[in-house]
């Protein structure tokens, strides 16, 4: 009896070892069919356009079609929830803008968390700029902060809404500067910029491409170096405030995707971020390719999630 059981155990062990040896071979054939890139926002928006641009690059590097699937709703949470439930086989990947990862789980109950995904790469980034109304007396941050300190709560700034990346970035700047400026939320950059141009708010935190396209006067860009698109605008760090802020995002996959498949996707993403074609497309979209490897991408997500969680709690408390 014991001999029979032992033989069966040894047989199962041999089968398990054989299957383990086959897994790398299966992964080596990846991908054998089209890959779906899930986008948690509607077709035609900024995230969708960037997803379609990198999907074209990945189609070439993976030698298979990468098809965009828009799953919008819940400020991006519907799409990410669907991604988290997908099979972890590399045939469903996600294009995730930062807010869906680092903001939404702090603002509502989401059916996913940071650990629901494996992180492939960051591949885009658009720095933020602080714009001022046309007749503003402020030409730099020092003037702005000096006035705000002597007139607390008098100045106003706009953003695309409470808990948005521009809103939280501005709140982080106000903490560093030690000043109070009243937040006026808008339903997007369109009405917000219109209000700024009409003088209805004093400041507006916008993506740098919006500031450049609308030729807004800006007092700072929250980037590690000046931008060619905003000539003469100094960085916040150069003006004494060590802070960067941007709209950014990258590729993620369901948790448990094999190392071999993730390595293939990572290499494809790295090649895409360095592609001249992608760079030209992103330039037209007002953003830029910025590559971070899986470890650095995940570390960035975790760090900013922690910071934004604290800021969101503060913003929501002030609204109540």
PDB file of C-alpha atoms in Angstrom:
ATOM      1  CA  UNK A   1       0.000   0.000   0.000  1.00  0.00           C
ATOM      2  CA  UNK A   2       2.735   2.453   0.991  1.00  0.00           C
ATOM      3  CA  UNK A   3       4.713   1.521  -2.109  1.00  0.00           C
ATOM      4  CA  UNK A   4       1.699   2.300  -4.326  1.00  0.00           C
ATOM      5  CA  UNK A   5       1.139   5.687  -2.664  1.00  0.00           C
ATOM      6  CA  UNK A   6       4.827   6.511  -2.944  1.00  0.00           C
ATOM      7  CA  UNK A   7       4.799   5.687  -6.631  1.00  0.00           C
ATOM      8  CA  UNK A   8       1.760   7.898  -7.180  1.00  0.00           C
ATOM      9  CA  UNK A   9       3.384  10.812  -5.334  1.00  0.00           C
ATOM     10  CA  UNK A  10       6.556  10.400  -7.351  1.00  0.00           C
ATOM     11  CA  UNK A  11       4.487  10.266 -10.537  1.00  0.00           C
ATOM     12  CA  UNK A  12       2.706  13.482  -9.673  1.00  0.00           C
ATOM     13  CA  UNK A  13       6.039  15.119  -8.875  1.00  0.00           C
ATOM     14  CA  UNK A  14       7.397  14.125 -12.275  1.00  0.00           C
ATOM     15  CA  UNK A  15       4.299  15.524 -14.003  1.00  0.00           C
ATOM     16  CA  UNK A  16       4.571  18.770 -12.013  1.00  0.00           C
ATOM     17  CA  UNK A  17       8.226  19.148 -12.912  1.00  0.00           C
ATOM     18  CA  UNK A  18       7.436  18.552 -16.571  1.00  0.00           C
ATOM     19  CA  UNK A  19       4.701  21.190 -16.534  1.00  0.00           C
ATOM     20  CA  UNK A  20       7.042  23.634 -14.807  1.00  0.00           C
ATOM     21  CA  UNK A  21       9.548  23.084 -17.570  1.00  0.00           C
ATOM     22  CA  UNK A  22       6.872  23.692 -20.188  1.00  0.00           C
ATOM     23  CA  UNK A  23       5.784  27.084 -18.788  1.00  0.00           C
ATOM     24  CA  UNK A  24       8.832  28.991 -20.073  1.00  0.00           C
ATOM     25  CA  UNK A  25       8.248  27.437 -23.472  1.00  0.00           C
ATOM     26  CA  UNK A  26       4.658  28.627 -23.465  1.00  0.00           C
ATOM     27  CA  UNK A  27       5.799  32.103 -22.425  1.00  0.00           C
ATOM     28  CA  UNK A  28       8.459  32.059 -25.134  1.00  0.00           C
ATOM     29  CA  UNK A  29       5.649  31.779 -27.692  1.00  0.00           C
ATOM     30  CA  UNK A  30       3.852  34.808 -26.252  1.00  0.00           C
ATOM     31  CA  UNK A  31       1.976  36.392 -27.851  1.00  0.00           C
ATOM     32  CA  UNK A  32       0.300  33.824 -30.096  1.00  0.00           C
ATOM     33  CA  UNK A  33      -2.877  35.844 -30.668  1.00  0.00           C
ATOM     34  CA  UNK A  34      -4.033  39.508 -30.492  1.00  0.00           C
ATOM     35  CA  UNK A  35      -3.622  41.424 -27.235  1.00  0.00           C
ATOM     36  CA  UNK A  36      -6.366  43.655 -25.822  1.00  0.00           C
ATOM     37  CA  UNK A  37      -5.339  47.012 -24.341  1.00  0.00           C
ATOM     38  CA  UNK A  38      -8.076  48.059 -21.934  1.00  0.00           C
ATOM     39  CA  UNK A  39      -8.565  51.837 -21.606  1.00  0.00           C
ATOM     40  CA  UNK A  40     -10.722  53.060 -18.688  1.00  0.00           C
ATOM     41  CA  UNK A  41     -11.972  56.172 -20.511  1.00  0.00           C
ATOM     42  CA  UNK A  42     -14.077  56.828 -23.639  1.00  0.00           C
ATOM     43  CA  UNK A  43     -12.755  56.875 -27.182  1.00  0.00           C
ATOM     44  CA  UNK A  44     -11.399  60.212 -28.362  1.00  0.00           C
ATOM     45  CA  UNK A  45     -10.078  61.445 -25.002  1.00  0.00           C
ATOM     46  CA  UNK A  46      -6.439  62.051 -24.132  1.00  0.00           C
ATOM     47  CA  UNK A  47      -5.930  58.649 -22.493  1.00  0.00           C
ATOM     48  CA  UNK A  48      -7.536  56.879 -25.434  1.00  0.00           C
ATOM     49  CA  UNK A  49      -5.404  58.707 -28.004  1.00  0.00           C
ATOM     50  CA  UNK A  50      -2.189  57.854 -26.153  1.00  0.00           C
ATOM     51  CA  UNK A  51      -3.332  54.252 -25.727  1.00  0.00           C
ATOM     52  CA  UNK A  52      -3.889  53.947 -29.482  1.00  0.00           C
ATOM     53  CA  UNK A  53      -0.466  55.437 -30.147  1.00  0.00           C
ATOM     54  CA  UNK A  54       1.367  52.951 -27.924  1.00  0.00           C
ATOM     55  CA  UNK A  55      -0.873  50.113 -29.169  1.00  0.00           C
ATOM     56  CA  UNK A  56       0.524  50.733 -32.641  1.00  0.00           C
ATOM     57  CA  UNK A  57       4.077  50.552 -31.307  1.00  0.00           C
ATOM     58  CA  UNK A  58       3.336  47.364 -29.371  1.00  0.00           C
ATOM     59  CA  UNK A  59       1.679  45.838 -32.428  1.00  0.00           C
ATOM     60  CA  UNK A  60       4.988  46.198 -34.234  1.00  0.00           C
ATOM     61  CA  UNK A  61       7.238  45.051 -31.372  1.00  0.00           C
ATOM     62  CA  UNK A  62       5.041  42.091 -30.316  1.00  0.00           C
ATOM     63  CA  UNK A  63       4.288  41.110 -33.915  1.00  0.00           C
ATOM     64  CA  UNK A  64       0.586  40.785 -33.205  1.00  0.00           C
ATOM     65  CA  UNK A  65      -2.400  43.117 -33.186  1.00  0.00           C
ATOM     66  CA  UNK A  66      -2.899  45.148 -30.010  1.00  0.00           C
ATOM     67  CA  UNK A  67      -6.562  46.193 -29.975  1.00  0.00           C
ATOM     68  CA  UNK A  68      -7.893  49.021 -27.787  1.00  0.00           C
ATOM     69  CA  UNK A  69     -10.997  48.254 -25.715  1.00  0.00           C
ATOM     70  CA  UNK A  70     -12.639  51.298 -24.064  1.00  0.00           C
ATOM     71  CA  UNK A  71     -14.299  50.475 -20.720  1.00  0.00           C
ATOM     72  CA  UNK A  72     -15.355  53.869 -19.366  1.00  0.00           C
ATOM     73  CA  UNK A  73     -17.264  54.800 -16.223  1.00  0.00           C
ATOM     74  CA  UNK A  74     -16.704  55.711 -12.600  1.00  0.00           C
ATOM     75  CA  UNK A  75     -13.807  58.084 -13.365  1.00  0.00           C
ATOM     76  CA  UNK A  76     -11.799  55.155 -14.707  1.00  0.00           C
ATOM     77  CA  UNK A  77     -12.654  52.657 -11.984  1.00  0.00           C
ATOM     78  CA  UNK A  78     -14.961  50.500 -14.162  1.00  0.00           C
ATOM     79  CA  UNK A  79     -12.184  49.762 -16.638  1.00  0.00           C
ATOM     80  CA  UNK A  80      -9.567  49.035 -13.985  1.00  0.00           C
ATOM     81  CA  UNK A  81     -11.979  46.752 -12.149  1.00  0.00           C
ATOM     82  CA  UNK A  82     -12.486  44.784 -15.379  1.00  0.00           C
ATOM     83  CA  UNK A  83      -8.718  44.596 -15.855  1.00  0.00           C
ATOM     84  CA  UNK A  84      -8.206  43.310 -12.313  1.00  0.00           C
ATOM     85  CA  UNK A  85     -10.708  40.484 -13.036  1.00  0.00           C
ATOM     86  CA  UNK A  86      -9.136  39.526 -16.368  1.00  0.00           C
ATOM     87  CA  UNK A  87      -6.997  36.402 -16.816  1.00  0.00           C
ATOM     88  CA  UNK A  88      -3.370  37.021 -15.929  1.00  0.00           C
ATOM     89  CA  UNK A  89      -2.057  35.627 -19.198  1.00  0.00           C
ATOM     90  CA  UNK A  90      -0.738  38.769 -20.889  1.00  0.00           C
ATOM     91  CA  UNK A  91      -3.571  38.953 -23.420  1.00  0.00           C
ATOM     92  CA  UNK A  92      -5.348  41.723 -21.508  1.00  0.00           C
ATOM     93  CA  UNK A  93      -3.229  44.722 -20.550  1.00  0.00           C
ATOM     94  CA  UNK A  94      -4.293  48.128 -19.260  1.00  0.00           C
ATOM     95  CA  UNK A  95      -3.398  51.729 -20.012  1.00  0.00           C
ATOM     96  CA  UNK A  96      -3.769  53.428 -16.647  1.00  0.00           C
ATOM     97  CA  UNK A  97      -3.613  57.198 -16.122  1.00  0.00           C
ATOM     98  CA  UNK A  98      -2.306  58.032 -12.664  1.00  0.00           C
ATOM     99  CA  UNK A  99      -5.538  59.250 -11.064  1.00  0.00           C
ATOM    100  CA  UNK A 100      -7.254  55.867 -11.442  1.00  0.00           C
ATOM    101  CA  UNK A 101      -4.495  54.316  -9.328  1.00  0.00           C
ATOM    102  CA  UNK A 102      -3.361  57.006  -6.892  1.00  0.00           C
ATOM    103  CA  UNK A 103      -6.555  59.054  -6.380  1.00  0.00           C
ATOM    104  CA  UNK A 104      -9.748  57.066  -6.924  1.00  0.00           C
ATOM    105  CA  UNK A 105      -9.140  54.382  -4.255  1.00  0.00           C
ATOM    106  CA  UNK A 106      -8.941  57.222  -1.696  1.00  0.00           C
ATOM    107  CA  UNK A 107     -12.134  58.902  -2.920  1.00  0.00           C
ATOM    108  CA  UNK A 108     -14.507  55.936  -3.217  1.00  0.00           C
ATOM    109  CA  UNK A 109     -14.738  52.213  -2.591  1.00  0.00           C
ATOM    110  CA  UNK A 110     -13.073  50.654  -5.615  1.00  0.00           C
ATOM    111  CA  UNK A 111     -13.170  46.942  -6.577  1.00  0.00           C
ATOM    112  CA  UNK A 112      -9.393  46.975  -6.933  1.00  0.00           C
ATOM    113  CA  UNK A 113      -6.328  48.139  -5.020  1.00  0.00           C
ATOM    114  CA  UNK A 114      -2.713  48.797  -5.933  1.00  0.00           C
ATOM    115  CA  UNK A 115      -1.837  45.143  -5.317  1.00  0.00           C
ATOM    116  CA  UNK A 116      -4.470  44.032  -7.848  1.00  0.00           C
ATOM    117  CA  UNK A 117      -1.968  44.658 -10.636  1.00  0.00           C
ATOM    118  CA  UNK A 118       1.556  43.997 -11.812  1.00  0.00           C
ATOM    119  CA  UNK A 119       3.330  47.069 -13.161  1.00  0.00           C
ATOM    120  CA  UNK A 120       4.956  47.034 -16.591  1.00  0.00           C
ATOM    121  CA  UNK A 121       6.150  50.599 -17.210  1.00  0.00           C
ATOM    122  CA  UNK A 122       5.346  54.275 -17.140  1.00  0.00           C
ATOM    123  CA  UNK A 123       5.334  55.607 -20.694  1.00  0.00           C
ATOM    124  CA  UNK A 124       3.869  59.137 -20.681  1.00  0.00           C
ATOM    125  CA  UNK A 125       3.976  62.340 -18.678  1.00  0.00           C
ATOM    126  CA  UNK A 126       2.717  65.909 -19.072  1.00  0.00           C
ATOM    127  CA  UNK A 127       4.040  68.436 -16.514  1.00  0.00           C
ATOM    128  CA  UNK A 128       1.657  70.902 -14.880  1.00  0.00           C
ATOM    129  CA  UNK A 129       1.957  74.680 -15.020  1.00  0.00           C
ATOM    130  CA  UNK A 130       0.445  77.385 -12.813  1.00  0.00           C
ATOM    131  CA  UNK A 131      -1.251  79.966 -15.039  1.00  0.00           C
ATOM    132  CA  UNK A 132      -2.493  83.423 -14.048  1.00  0.00           C
ATOM    133  CA  UNK A 133      -5.301  85.596 -15.402  1.00  0.00           C
ATOM    134  CA  UNK A 134      -4.406  88.056 -18.199  1.00  0.00           C
ATOM    135  CA  UNK A 135      -4.109  91.195 -16.032  1.00  0.00           C
ATOM    136  CA  UNK A 136      -2.410  89.451 -13.114  1.00  0.00           C
ATOM    137  CA  UNK A 137       0.284  91.422 -11.294  1.00  0.00           C
ATOM    138  CA  UNK A 138       2.199  88.198 -10.582  1.00  0.00           C
ATOM    139  CA  UNK A 139       5.131  87.161 -12.766  1.00  0.00           C
ATOM    140  CA  UNK A 140       6.725  84.599 -10.437  1.00  0.00           C
ATOM    141  CA  UNK A 141       5.966  82.461  -7.393  1.00  0.00           C
ATOM    142  CA  UNK A 142       7.687  84.780  -4.937  1.00  0.00           C
ATOM    143  CA  UNK A 143       5.301  87.626  -5.783  1.00  0.00           C
ATOM    144  CA  UNK A 144       2.326  85.298  -5.602  1.00  0.00           C
ATOM    145  CA  UNK A 145       3.282  83.765  -2.266  1.00  0.00           C
ATOM    146  CA  UNK A 146       4.128  87.135  -0.732  1.00  0.00           C
ATOM    147  CA  UNK A 147       0.704  88.517  -1.640  1.00  0.00           C
ATOM    148  CA  UNK A 148      -1.115  85.376  -0.515  1.00  0.00           C
ATOM    149  CA  UNK A 149       0.573  85.480   2.887  1.00  0.00           C
ATOM    150  CA  UNK A 150      -0.607  89.026   3.513  1.00  0.00           C
ATOM    151  CA  UNK A 151      -4.076  88.371   2.032  1.00  0.00           C
ATOM    152  CA  UNK A 152      -5.009  84.820   3.161  1.00  0.00           C
ATOM    153  CA  UNK A 153      -7.956  83.318   1.311  1.00  0.00           C
ATOM    154  CA  UNK A 154      -8.395  86.323  -1.004  1.00  0.00           C
ATOM    155  CA  UNK A 155      -6.907  84.753  -4.120  1.00  0.00           C
ATOM    156  CA  UNK A 156      -8.669  81.945  -5.969  1.00  0.00           C
ATOM    157  CA  UNK A 157      -7.405  79.091  -8.118  1.00  0.00           C
ATOM    158  CA  UNK A 158      -9.231  76.746 -10.438  1.00  0.00           C
ATOM    159  CA  UNK A 159      -8.753  73.065 -11.255  1.00  0.00           C
ATOM    160  CA  UNK A 160     -10.678  70.311 -13.097  1.00  0.00           C
ATOM    161  CA  UNK A 161     -12.314  69.361  -9.806  1.00  0.00           C
ATOM    162  CA  UNK A 162     -11.771  68.160  -6.228  1.00  0.00           C
ATOM    163  CA  UNK A 163      -9.356  65.243  -6.024  1.00  0.00           C
ATOM    164  CA  UNK A 164      -8.014  65.768  -9.545  1.00  0.00           C
ATOM    165  CA  UNK A 165      -4.245  65.679 -10.000  1.00  0.00           C
ATOM    166  CA  UNK A 166      -4.070  69.469 -10.616  1.00  0.00           C
ATOM    167  CA  UNK A 167      -6.125  70.115  -7.475  1.00  0.00           C
ATOM    168  CA  UNK A 168      -3.940  67.893  -5.299  1.00  0.00           C
ATOM    169  CA  UNK A 169      -0.740  69.249  -6.839  1.00  0.00           C
ATOM    170  CA  UNK A 170      -1.827  72.792  -6.061  1.00  0.00           C
ATOM    171  CA  UNK A 171      -2.744  71.832  -2.502  1.00  0.00           C
ATOM    172  CA  UNK A 172       0.710  70.306  -2.090  1.00  0.00           C
ATOM    173  CA  UNK A 173       2.287  73.543  -3.338  1.00  0.00           C
ATOM    174  CA  UNK A 174       0.155  75.613  -0.936  1.00  0.00           C
ATOM    175  CA  UNK A 175       1.351  73.431   1.951  1.00  0.00           C
ATOM    176  CA  UNK A 176       4.983  73.989   0.992  1.00  0.00           C
ATOM    177  CA  UNK A 177       4.446  77.725   0.561  1.00  0.00           C
ATOM    178  CA  UNK A 178       2.418  78.032   3.759  1.00  0.00           C
ATOM    179  CA  UNK A 179      -0.390  80.073   2.174  1.00  0.00           C
ATOM    180  CA  UNK A 180      -4.171  79.894   1.759  1.00  0.00           C
ATOM    181  CA  UNK A 181      -5.728  80.253  -1.691  1.00  0.00           C
ATOM    182  CA  UNK A 182      -9.391  79.365  -2.256  1.00  0.00           C
ATOM    183  CA  UNK A 183     -10.131  76.476  -4.590  1.00  0.00           C
ATOM    184  CA  UNK A 184     -12.800  76.897  -7.277  1.00  0.00           C
ATOM    185  CA  UNK A 185     -13.584  73.550  -8.983  1.00  0.00           C
ATOM    186  CA  UNK A 186     -14.651  73.279 -12.636  1.00  0.00           C
ATOM    187  CA  UNK A 187     -15.977  70.449 -14.780  1.00  0.00           C
ATOM    188  CA  UNK A 188     -12.789  70.345 -16.842  1.00  0.00           C
ATOM    189  CA  UNK A 189     -10.069  72.463 -18.388  1.00  0.00           C
ATOM    190  CA  UNK A 190     -12.447  74.041 -20.922  1.00  0.00           C
ATOM    191  CA  UNK A 191     -14.650  75.958 -18.486  1.00  0.00           C
ATOM    192  CA  UNK A 192     -11.747  76.438 -16.060  1.00  0.00           C
ATOM    193  CA  UNK A 193      -9.502  78.143 -18.601  1.00  0.00           C
ATOM    194  CA  UNK A 194     -12.431  80.230 -19.838  1.00  0.00           C
ATOM    195  CA  UNK A 195     -13.006  81.433 -16.279  1.00  0.00           C
ATOM    196  CA  UNK A 196      -9.317  82.275 -15.920  1.00  0.00           C
ATOM    197  CA  UNK A 197      -9.243  84.238 -19.166  1.00  0.00           C
ATOM    198  CA  UNK A 198     -12.332  86.132 -18.032  1.00  0.00           C
ATOM    199  CA  UNK A 199     -10.721  87.017 -14.718  1.00  0.00           C
ATOM    200  CA  UNK A 200     -13.186  84.998 -12.647  1.00  0.00           C
ATOM    201  CA  UNK A 201     -10.332  83.146 -10.920  1.00  0.00           C
ATOM    202  CA  UNK A 202      -6.817  84.402 -10.263  1.00  0.00           C
ATOM    203  CA  UNK A 203      -4.940  81.186 -11.015  1.00  0.00           C
ATOM    204  CA  UNK A 204      -5.430  77.872 -12.773  1.00  0.00           C
ATOM    205  CA  UNK A 205      -3.374  74.701 -12.430  1.00  0.00           C
ATOM    206  CA  UNK A 206      -3.242  73.178 -15.901  1.00  0.00           C
ATOM    207  CA  UNK A 207      -1.324  70.691 -17.982  1.00  0.00           C
ATOM    208  CA  UNK A 208       1.566  72.472 -19.661  1.00  0.00           C
ATOM    209  CA  UNK A 209       0.228  71.720 -23.141  1.00  0.00           C
ATOM    210  CA  UNK A 210      -3.060  73.469 -22.238  1.00  0.00           C
ATOM    211  CA  UNK A 211      -1.125  76.486 -20.977  1.00  0.00           C
ATOM    212  CA  UNK A 212       0.946  76.524 -24.170  1.00  0.00           C
ATOM    213  CA  UNK A 213      -1.943  75.965 -26.584  1.00  0.00           C
ATOM    214  CA  UNK A 214      -4.084  78.680 -24.984  1.00  0.00           C
ATOM    215  CA  UNK A 215      -1.054  80.991 -24.590  1.00  0.00           C
ATOM    216  CA  UNK A 216      -1.737  81.415 -20.875  1.00  0.00           C
ATOM    217  CA  UNK A 217       0.589  83.514 -18.763  1.00  0.00           C
ATOM    218  CA  UNK A 218       2.304  81.110 -16.350  1.00  0.00           C
ATOM    219  CA  UNK A 219       4.376  81.789 -13.260  1.00  0.00           C
ATOM    220  CA  UNK A 220       5.866  78.296 -12.863  1.00  0.00           C
ATOM    221  CA  UNK A 221       6.148  74.889 -14.447  1.00  0.00           C
ATOM    222  CA  UNK A 222       6.236  71.936 -12.066  1.00  0.00           C
ATOM    223  CA  UNK A 223       8.924  70.013 -13.876  1.00  0.00           C
ATOM    224  CA  UNK A 224      12.554  69.164 -13.202  1.00  0.00           C
ATOM    225  CA  UNK A 225      13.631  71.446 -16.064  1.00  0.00           C
ATOM    226  CA  UNK A 226      12.096  74.288 -18.146  1.00  0.00           C
ATOM    227  CA  UNK A 227       9.904  73.403 -21.111  1.00  0.00           C
ATOM    228  CA  UNK A 228      10.480  74.576 -24.677  1.00  0.00           C
ATOM    229  CA  UNK A 229       6.717  74.927 -25.053  1.00  0.00           C
ATOM    230  CA  UNK A 230       6.642  77.554 -22.267  1.00  0.00           C
ATOM    231  CA  UNK A 231       9.652  79.770 -22.977  1.00  0.00           C
ATOM    232  CA  UNK A 232      10.769  81.977 -20.118  1.00  0.00           C
ATOM    233  CA  UNK A 233       8.718  80.122 -17.498  1.00  0.00           C
ATOM    234  CA  UNK A 234      10.948  78.945 -14.648  1.00  0.00           C
ATOM    235  CA  UNK A 235      10.490  75.717 -12.731  1.00  0.00           C
ATOM    236  CA  UNK A 236       9.014  75.752  -9.253  1.00  0.00           C
ATOM    237  CA  UNK A 237      12.275  74.299  -7.910  1.00  0.00           C
ATOM    238  CA  UNK A 238      14.266  77.134  -9.482  1.00  0.00           C
ATOM    239  CA  UNK A 239      12.010  79.515  -7.552  1.00  0.00           C
ATOM    240  CA  UNK A 240      12.598  77.827  -4.212  1.00  0.00           C
ATOM    241  CA  UNK A 241       9.817  75.209  -4.155  1.00  0.00           C
ATOM    242  CA  UNK A 242      11.126  71.680  -4.673  1.00  0.00           C
ATOM    243  CA  UNK A 243       8.034  70.181  -6.226  1.00  0.00           C
ATOM    244  CA  UNK A 244       7.207  68.461  -9.492  1.00  0.00           C
ATOM    245  CA  UNK A 245       3.704  67.593 -10.659  1.00  0.00           C
ATOM    246  CA  UNK A 246       2.336  66.050 -13.816  1.00  0.00           C
ATOM    247  CA  UNK A 247      -0.358  64.015 -15.495  1.00  0.00           C
ATOM    248  CA  UNK A 248       1.183  60.600 -16.134  1.00  0.00           C
ATOM    249  CA  UNK A 249       0.486  56.919 -16.470  1.00  0.00           C
ATOM    250  CA  UNK A 250       1.574  53.600 -17.886  1.00  0.00           C
ATOM    251  CA  UNK A 251       0.921  49.954 -18.624  1.00  0.00           C
ATOM    252  CA  UNK A 252      -0.345  47.503 -16.005  1.00  0.00           C
ATOM    253  CA  UNK A 253      -1.559  43.886 -16.105  1.00  0.00           C
ATOM    254  CA  UNK A 254      -3.633  41.658 -13.809  1.00  0.00           C
ATOM    255  CA  UNK A 255      -1.779  40.427 -10.733  1.00  0.00           C
ATOM    256  CA  UNK A 256      -0.047  37.103 -11.244  1.00  0.00           C
ATOM    257  CA  UNK A 257       1.045  37.580 -14.855  1.00  0.00           C
ATOM    258  CA  UNK A 258       4.180  35.458 -15.386  1.00  0.00           C
ATOM    259  CA  UNK A 259       7.662  36.944 -15.225  1.00  0.00           C
ATOM    260  CA  UNK A 260       8.341  35.823 -18.796  1.00  0.00           C
ATOM    261  CA  UNK A 261       5.262  37.560 -20.220  1.00  0.00           C
ATOM    262  CA  UNK A 262       5.901  40.699 -18.203  1.00  0.00           C
ATOM    263  CA  UNK A 263       9.464  40.794 -19.525  1.00  0.00           C
ATOM    264  CA  UNK A 264       8.176  40.724 -23.112  1.00  0.00           C
ATOM    265  CA  UNK A 265       5.720  43.548 -22.408  1.00  0.00           C
ATOM    266  CA  UNK A 266       8.337  45.583 -20.560  1.00  0.00           C
ATOM    267  CA  UNK A 267      10.750  45.365 -23.479  1.00  0.00           C
ATOM    268  CA  UNK A 268       7.979  46.359 -25.875  1.00  0.00           C
ATOM    269  CA  UNK A 269       7.060  49.342 -23.715  1.00  0.00           C
ATOM    270  CA  UNK A 270      10.695  50.429 -23.434  1.00  0.00           C
ATOM    271  CA  UNK A 271      11.109  50.296 -27.208  1.00  0.00           C
ATOM    272  CA  UNK A 272       7.851  52.200 -27.698  1.00  0.00           C
ATOM    273  CA  UNK A 273       8.865  54.986 -25.320  1.00  0.00           C
ATOM    274  CA  UNK A 274      12.052  55.475 -27.330  1.00  0.00           C
ATOM    275  CA  UNK A 275      10.276  55.426 -30.678  1.00  0.00           C
ATOM    276  CA  UNK A 276      10.616  58.539 -32.823  1.00  0.00           C
ATOM    277  CA  UNK A 277       7.127  57.900 -34.206  1.00  0.00           C
ATOM    278  CA  UNK A 278       5.574  57.793 -30.720  1.00  0.00           C
ATOM    279  CA  UNK A 279       7.472  60.933 -29.757  1.00  0.00           C
ATOM    280  CA  UNK A 280       5.968  62.821 -32.698  1.00  0.00           C
ATOM    281  CA  UNK A 281       2.459  61.601 -31.904  1.00  0.00           C
ATOM    282  CA  UNK A 282       2.812  62.553 -28.258  1.00  0.00           C
ATOM    283  CA  UNK A 283       4.151  65.974 -29.211  1.00  0.00           C
ATOM    284  CA  UNK A 284       0.958  66.604 -31.184  1.00  0.00           C
ATOM    285  CA  UNK A 285      -1.054  65.465 -28.157  1.00  0.00           C
ATOM    286  CA  UNK A 286       0.825  67.862 -25.879  1.00  0.00           C
ATOM    287  CA  UNK A 287       2.577  65.231 -23.803  1.00  0.00           C
ATOM    288  CA  UNK A 288       5.859  63.314 -23.989  1.00  0.00           C
ATOM    289  CA  UNK A 289       7.123  59.753 -23.660  1.00  0.00           C
ATOM    290  CA  UNK A 290       8.780  59.122 -20.299  1.00  0.00           C
ATOM    291  CA  UNK A 291       9.867  55.575 -19.474  1.00  0.00           C
ATOM    292  CA  UNK A 292      10.092  54.058 -15.996  1.00  0.00           C
ATOM    293  CA  UNK A 293      10.871  50.378 -15.445  1.00  0.00           C
ATOM    294  CA  UNK A 294       8.456  48.162 -13.450  1.00  0.00           C
ATOM    295  CA  UNK A 295      10.111  48.669 -10.061  1.00  0.00           C
ATOM    296  CA  UNK A 296      10.389  52.455 -10.415  1.00  0.00           C
ATOM    297  CA  UNK A 297       6.876  52.716 -11.830  1.00  0.00           C
ATOM    298  CA  UNK A 298       5.377  50.798  -8.919  1.00  0.00           C
ATOM    299  CA  UNK A 299       7.431  52.786  -6.394  1.00  0.00           C
ATOM    300  CA  UNK A 300       6.143  56.030  -7.919  1.00  0.00           C
ATOM    301  CA  UNK A 301       2.541  54.799  -7.782  1.00  0.00           C
ATOM    302  CA  UNK A 302       2.879  53.807  -4.119  1.00  0.00           C
ATOM    303  CA  UNK A 303       4.623  57.033  -3.089  1.00  0.00           C
ATOM    304  CA  UNK A 304       2.168  59.370  -4.812  1.00  0.00           C
ATOM    305  CA  UNK A 305      -0.796  57.293  -3.644  1.00  0.00           C
ATOM    306  CA  UNK A 306       0.326  57.810  -0.055  1.00  0.00           C
ATOM    307  CA  UNK A 307       0.765  61.569  -0.540  1.00  0.00           C
ATOM    308  CA  UNK A 308      -2.492  62.005  -2.437  1.00  0.00           C
ATOM    309  CA  UNK A 309      -4.420  59.938   0.090  1.00  0.00           C
ATOM    310  CA  UNK A 310      -3.455  62.430   2.779  1.00  0.00           C
ATOM    311  CA  UNK A 311      -4.259  65.410   0.550  1.00  0.00           C
ATOM    312  CA  UNK A 312      -7.625  63.962  -0.488  1.00  0.00           C
ATOM    313  CA  UNK A 313      -8.586  63.462   3.155  1.00  0.00           C
ATOM    314  CA  UNK A 314      -7.714  67.112   3.766  1.00  0.00           C
ATOM    315  CA  UNK A 315      -9.638  68.349   0.704  1.00  0.00           C
ATOM    316  CA  UNK A 316     -12.750  66.334   1.550  1.00  0.00           C
ATOM    317  CA  UNK A 317     -12.601  67.476   5.159  1.00  0.00           C
ATOM    318  CA  UNK A 318     -12.443  71.139   4.095  1.00  0.00           C
ATOM    319  CA  UNK A 319     -15.513  70.609   1.871  1.00  0.00           C
ATOM    320  CA  UNK A 320     -17.623  69.179   4.685  1.00  0.00           C
TER     321      UNK A 320
END
